[in-house]
One Martini backbone bead per residue (centre of mass of N, CA, C, O) as a GRO file, in nm:
protein
  190
    1MET     BB    1  20.157  -3.381  11.544
    2LEU     BB    2  19.994  -3.120  11.481
    3ARG     BB    3  19.710  -3.271  11.414
    4THR     BB    4  19.667  -3.383  11.735
    5GLN     BB    5  19.582  -3.093  11.828
    6ILE     BB    6  19.381  -3.027  12.104
    7ASN     BB    7  19.175  -2.843  12.281
    8PRO     BB    8  19.139  -2.894  12.620
    9HIS     BB    9  18.896  -2.709  12.664
   10PHE     BB   10  18.696  -2.874  12.509
   11LEU     BB   11  18.703  -3.139  12.688
   12PHE     BB   12  18.637  -2.991  12.961
   13ASN     BB   13  18.374  -2.852  12.882
   14SER     BB   14  18.226  -3.112  12.781
   15LEU     BB   15  18.229  -3.259  13.044
   16ASN     BB   16  18.089  -3.037  13.224
   17SER     BB   17  17.829  -3.065  13.049
   18ILE     BB   18  17.774  -3.372  13.107
   19SER     BB   19  17.761  -3.330  13.417
   20ALA     BB   20  17.523  -3.132  13.423
   21LEU     BB   21  17.305  -3.297  13.259
   22THR     BB   22  17.265  -3.546  13.441
   23GLY     BB   23  17.053  -3.406  13.630
   24PHE     BB   24  16.827  -3.295  13.388
   25ASP     BB   25  16.955  -3.474  13.110
   26PRO     BB   26  17.049  -3.778  13.047
   27ALA     BB   27  17.000  -3.807  12.735
   28ALA     BB   28  17.183  -3.566  12.649
   29ALA     BB   29  17.441  -3.681  12.803
   30ARG     BB   30  17.457  -3.943  12.623
   31GLU     BB   31  17.477  -3.797  12.343
   32MET     BB   32  17.741  -3.631  12.410
   33THR     BB   33  17.911  -3.868  12.479
   34VAL     BB   34  17.899  -3.990  12.201
   35ASP     BB   35  18.004  -3.759  12.023
   36LEU     BB   36  18.268  -3.751  12.176
   37ALA     BB   37  18.380  -4.028  12.113
   38GLN     BB   38  18.363  -4.007  11.810
   39PHE     BB   39  18.531  -3.774  11.772
   40PHE     BB   40  18.796  -3.913  11.898
   41ARG     BB   41  18.784  -4.172  11.714
   42ARG     BB   42  18.822  -4.012  11.447
   43THR     BB   43  19.065  -3.835  11.507
   44LEU     BB   44  19.260  -4.081  11.541
   45ALA     BB   45  19.225  -4.209  11.275
   46LEU     BB   46  19.283  -3.969  11.088
   47ALA     BB   47  19.569  -3.880  11.204
   48GLU     BB   48  19.732  -4.125  11.054
   49ARG     BB   49  19.688  -3.951  10.808
   50GLU     BB   50  19.786  -3.711  10.577
   51ARG     BB   51  19.500  -3.750  10.427
   52ILE     BB   52  19.166  -3.634  10.350
   53THR     BB   53  18.856  -3.587  10.306
   54LEU     BB   54  18.640  -3.346  10.337
   55GLY     BB   55  18.398  -3.510  10.411
   56GLU     BB   56  18.545  -3.629  10.662
   57GLU     BB   57  18.583  -3.365  10.795
   58VAL     BB   58  18.272  -3.284  10.804
   59ALA     BB   59  18.198  -3.530  10.992
   60LEU     BB   60  18.367  -3.455  11.234
   61CYS     BB   61  18.241  -3.172  11.268
   62GLY     BB   62  17.956  -3.268  11.342
   63HIS     BB   63  18.034  -3.355  11.613
   64PHE     BB   64  18.157  -3.091  11.717
   65LEU     BB   65  17.879  -2.933  11.688
   66ALA     BB   66  17.694  -3.111  11.860
   67ILE     BB   67  17.840  -3.040  12.116
   68GLU     BB   68  17.815  -2.717  12.094
   69LYS     BB   69  17.535  -2.697  12.077
   70ARG     BB   70  17.468  -2.816  12.370
   71ARG     BB   71  17.624  -2.559  12.502
   72PHE     BB   72  17.483  -2.305  12.336
   73GLY     BB   73  17.254  -2.357  12.157
   74ALA     BB   74  17.085  -2.110  11.985
   75LYS     BB   75  17.359  -1.948  11.963
   76LEU     BB   76  17.426  -2.194  11.756
   77GLN     BB   77  17.506  -2.184  11.419
   78ALA     BB   78  17.512  -2.390  11.114
   79GLU     BB   79  17.668  -2.374  10.778
   80LEU     BB   80  17.711  -2.634  10.536
   81ARG     BB   81  17.872  -2.579  10.213
   82VAL     BB   82  17.943  -2.868   9.996
   83SER     BB   83  18.054  -2.985   9.733
   84ALA     BB   84  18.086  -3.269   9.590
   85GLU     BB   85  18.377  -3.196   9.478
   86ALA     BB   86  18.488  -3.107   9.758
   87ALA     BB   87  18.460  -3.372   9.912
   88GLU     BB   88  18.683  -3.530   9.732
   89CYS     BB   89  18.900  -3.380   9.850
   90LEU     BB   90  19.225  -3.328   9.980
   91LEU     BB   91  19.340  -3.292  10.330
   92PRO     BB   92  19.442  -3.226  10.613
   93PRO     BB   93  19.381  -3.321  10.895
   94MET     BB   94  19.256  -3.069  11.088
   95THR     BB   95  19.171  -2.807  10.936
   96LEU     BB   96  18.847  -2.714  11.007
   97GLN     BB   97  18.807  -2.746  11.325
   98PRO     BB   98  18.992  -2.514  11.426
   99LEU     BB   99  18.805  -2.291  11.279
  100LEU     BB  100  18.563  -2.356  11.444
  101GLU     BB  101  18.664  -2.312  11.721
  102ASN     BB  102  18.745  -2.012  11.676
  103ALA     BB  103  18.451  -1.924  11.597
  104ILE     BB  104  18.339  -1.980  11.885
  105LYS     BB  105  18.535  -1.825  12.069
  106HIS     BB  106  18.581  -1.542  11.885
  107GLY     BB  107  18.245  -1.528  11.842
  108ILE     BB  108  17.993  -1.661  11.972
  109ARG     BB  109  18.085  -1.617  12.270
  110GLN     BB  110  18.102  -1.287  12.218
  111VAL     BB  111  17.809  -1.266  12.116
  112ASP     BB  112  17.510  -1.153  12.156
  113GLY     BB  113  17.318  -1.429  12.050
  114GLY     BB  114  17.521  -1.503  11.856
  115GLY     BB  115  17.516  -1.732  11.555
  116THR     BB  116  17.678  -1.798  11.234
  117ILE     BB  117  17.837  -2.054  11.090
  118ALA     BB  118  18.006  -2.035  10.758
  119VAL     BB  119  18.046  -2.289  10.525
  120ASP     BB  120  18.249  -2.313  10.236
  121ALA     BB  121  18.289  -2.541   9.938
  122LEU     BB  122  18.490  -2.524   9.636
  123VAL     BB  123  18.550  -2.574   9.293
  124ARG     BB  124  18.785  -2.338   9.153
  125ASP     BB  125  19.027  -2.310   8.920
  126GLY     BB  126  19.184  -2.569   9.039
  127ALA     BB  127  19.056  -2.516   9.333
  128LEU     BB  128  19.017  -2.526   9.683
  129HIS     BB  129  18.747  -2.352   9.855
  130ILE     BB  130  18.769  -2.227  10.192
  131THR     BB  131  18.502  -2.087  10.407
  132VAL     BB  132  18.503  -1.905  10.737
  133VAL     BB  133  18.222  -1.765  10.893
  134ASN     BB  134  18.197  -1.515  11.171
  135PRO     BB  135  18.087  -1.357  11.427
  136VAL     BB  136  18.150  -1.042  11.586
  137ALA     BB  137  18.221  -0.809  11.787
  138ALA     BB  138  18.233  -0.471  11.745
  139ASP     BB  139  18.427  -0.418  12.037
  140ASP     BB  140  18.632  -0.569  11.941
  141ALA     BB  141  18.938  -0.645  11.874
  142PRO     BB  142  19.116  -0.704  11.637
  143ALA     BB  143  19.178  -0.986  11.469
  144SER     BB  144  19.390  -1.259  11.416
  145ALA     BB  145  19.586  -1.511  11.231
  146HIS     BB  146  19.813  -1.598  11.485
  147GLY     BB  147  19.754  -1.874  11.610
  148VAL     BB  148  19.810  -2.196  11.669
  149GLY     BB  149  19.616  -2.328  11.487
  150LEU     BB  150  19.694  -2.146  11.219
  151LYS     BB  151  19.971  -2.227  11.230
  152ASN     BB  152  19.957  -2.516  11.190
  153ILE     BB  153  19.808  -2.517  10.924
  154ARG     BB  154  20.022  -2.361  10.771
  155GLU     BB  155  20.240  -2.568  10.806
  156ARG     BB  156  20.107  -2.800  10.671
  157LEU     BB  157  20.038  -2.676  10.394
  158ALA     BB  158  20.347  -2.618  10.329
  159VAL     BB  159  20.442  -2.913  10.320
  160LEU     BB  160  20.253  -3.021  10.107
  161TYR     BB  161  20.202  -2.729   9.900
  162GLY     BB  162  20.332  -2.487   9.947
  163PRO     BB  163  20.279  -2.218   9.717
  164ARG     BB  164  19.959  -2.346   9.662
  165ALA     BB  165  19.902  -2.240   9.938
  166ARG     BB  166  19.628  -2.049  10.092
  167ILE     BB  167  19.589  -1.822  10.373
  168GLY     BB  168  19.331  -1.605  10.488
  169TRP     BB  169  19.193  -1.282  10.609
  170GLN     BB  170  18.896  -1.113  10.726
  171ARG     BB  171  18.761  -0.791  10.866
  172SER     BB  172  18.478  -0.680  11.012
  173PRO     BB  173  18.274  -0.532  11.243
  174THR     BB  174  18.099  -0.842  11.232
  175GLN     BB  175  18.328  -1.014  11.078
  176PHE     BB  176  18.495  -1.328  11.006
  177ALA     BB  177  18.748  -1.456  10.764
  178ILE     BB  178  18.843  -1.762  10.623
  179GLU     BB  179  19.080  -1.855  10.386
  180ILE     BB  180  19.118  -2.146  10.158
  181HIS     BB  181  19.386  -2.254   9.915
  182LEU     BB  182  19.396  -2.548   9.715
  183PRO     BB  183  19.487  -2.795   9.549
  184VAL     BB  184  19.357  -3.033   9.358
  185ASP     BB  185  19.295  -3.355   9.534
  186LYS     BB  186  19.198  -3.708   9.458
  187GLU     BB  187  19.368  -3.908   9.547
  188SER     BB  188  19.478  -4.126   9.773
  189GLY     BB  189  19.485  -4.161  10.075
  190ALA     BB  190  19.733  -4.263  10.308
   0.00000   0.00000   0.00000
């Protein structure tokens, strides 16, 4: 149940953007509609499973980022660096997407000129390491990692992996980083 929680603001903002695009760029509105449909279609399909590959999660995030890039334009850049070995690792669905959503909401949207969200995933020392880094406005109040999305991720990771899963965060004056460490698991997804 936790993994199917999508921020309704994302849906409403996407629909409003599609509506606005129909008047001056119908082709872009169609593309955004297709991305939104693909995102929700894949979300519903993947949510039925207990675990998916990081590669599947990254593909889902590709649809999410395509939608958000249409909304934010050049203000949003994304760099996803996922090693081939990391892409084969299993994790709960909707682990990465809420982190990207938070990075946009609390980072990109708040920073004049936007910035780049960097996602790095690799396998090291028998663990899957995922890091999401986004810019933050220097004058923003220090962020915490206690929001609903992160709480849901923490709970799901605790259920599946117990103390072998770790999630932490760091803040500098200009960046916020979330780090997830999971045991490597490449068995078949449920």
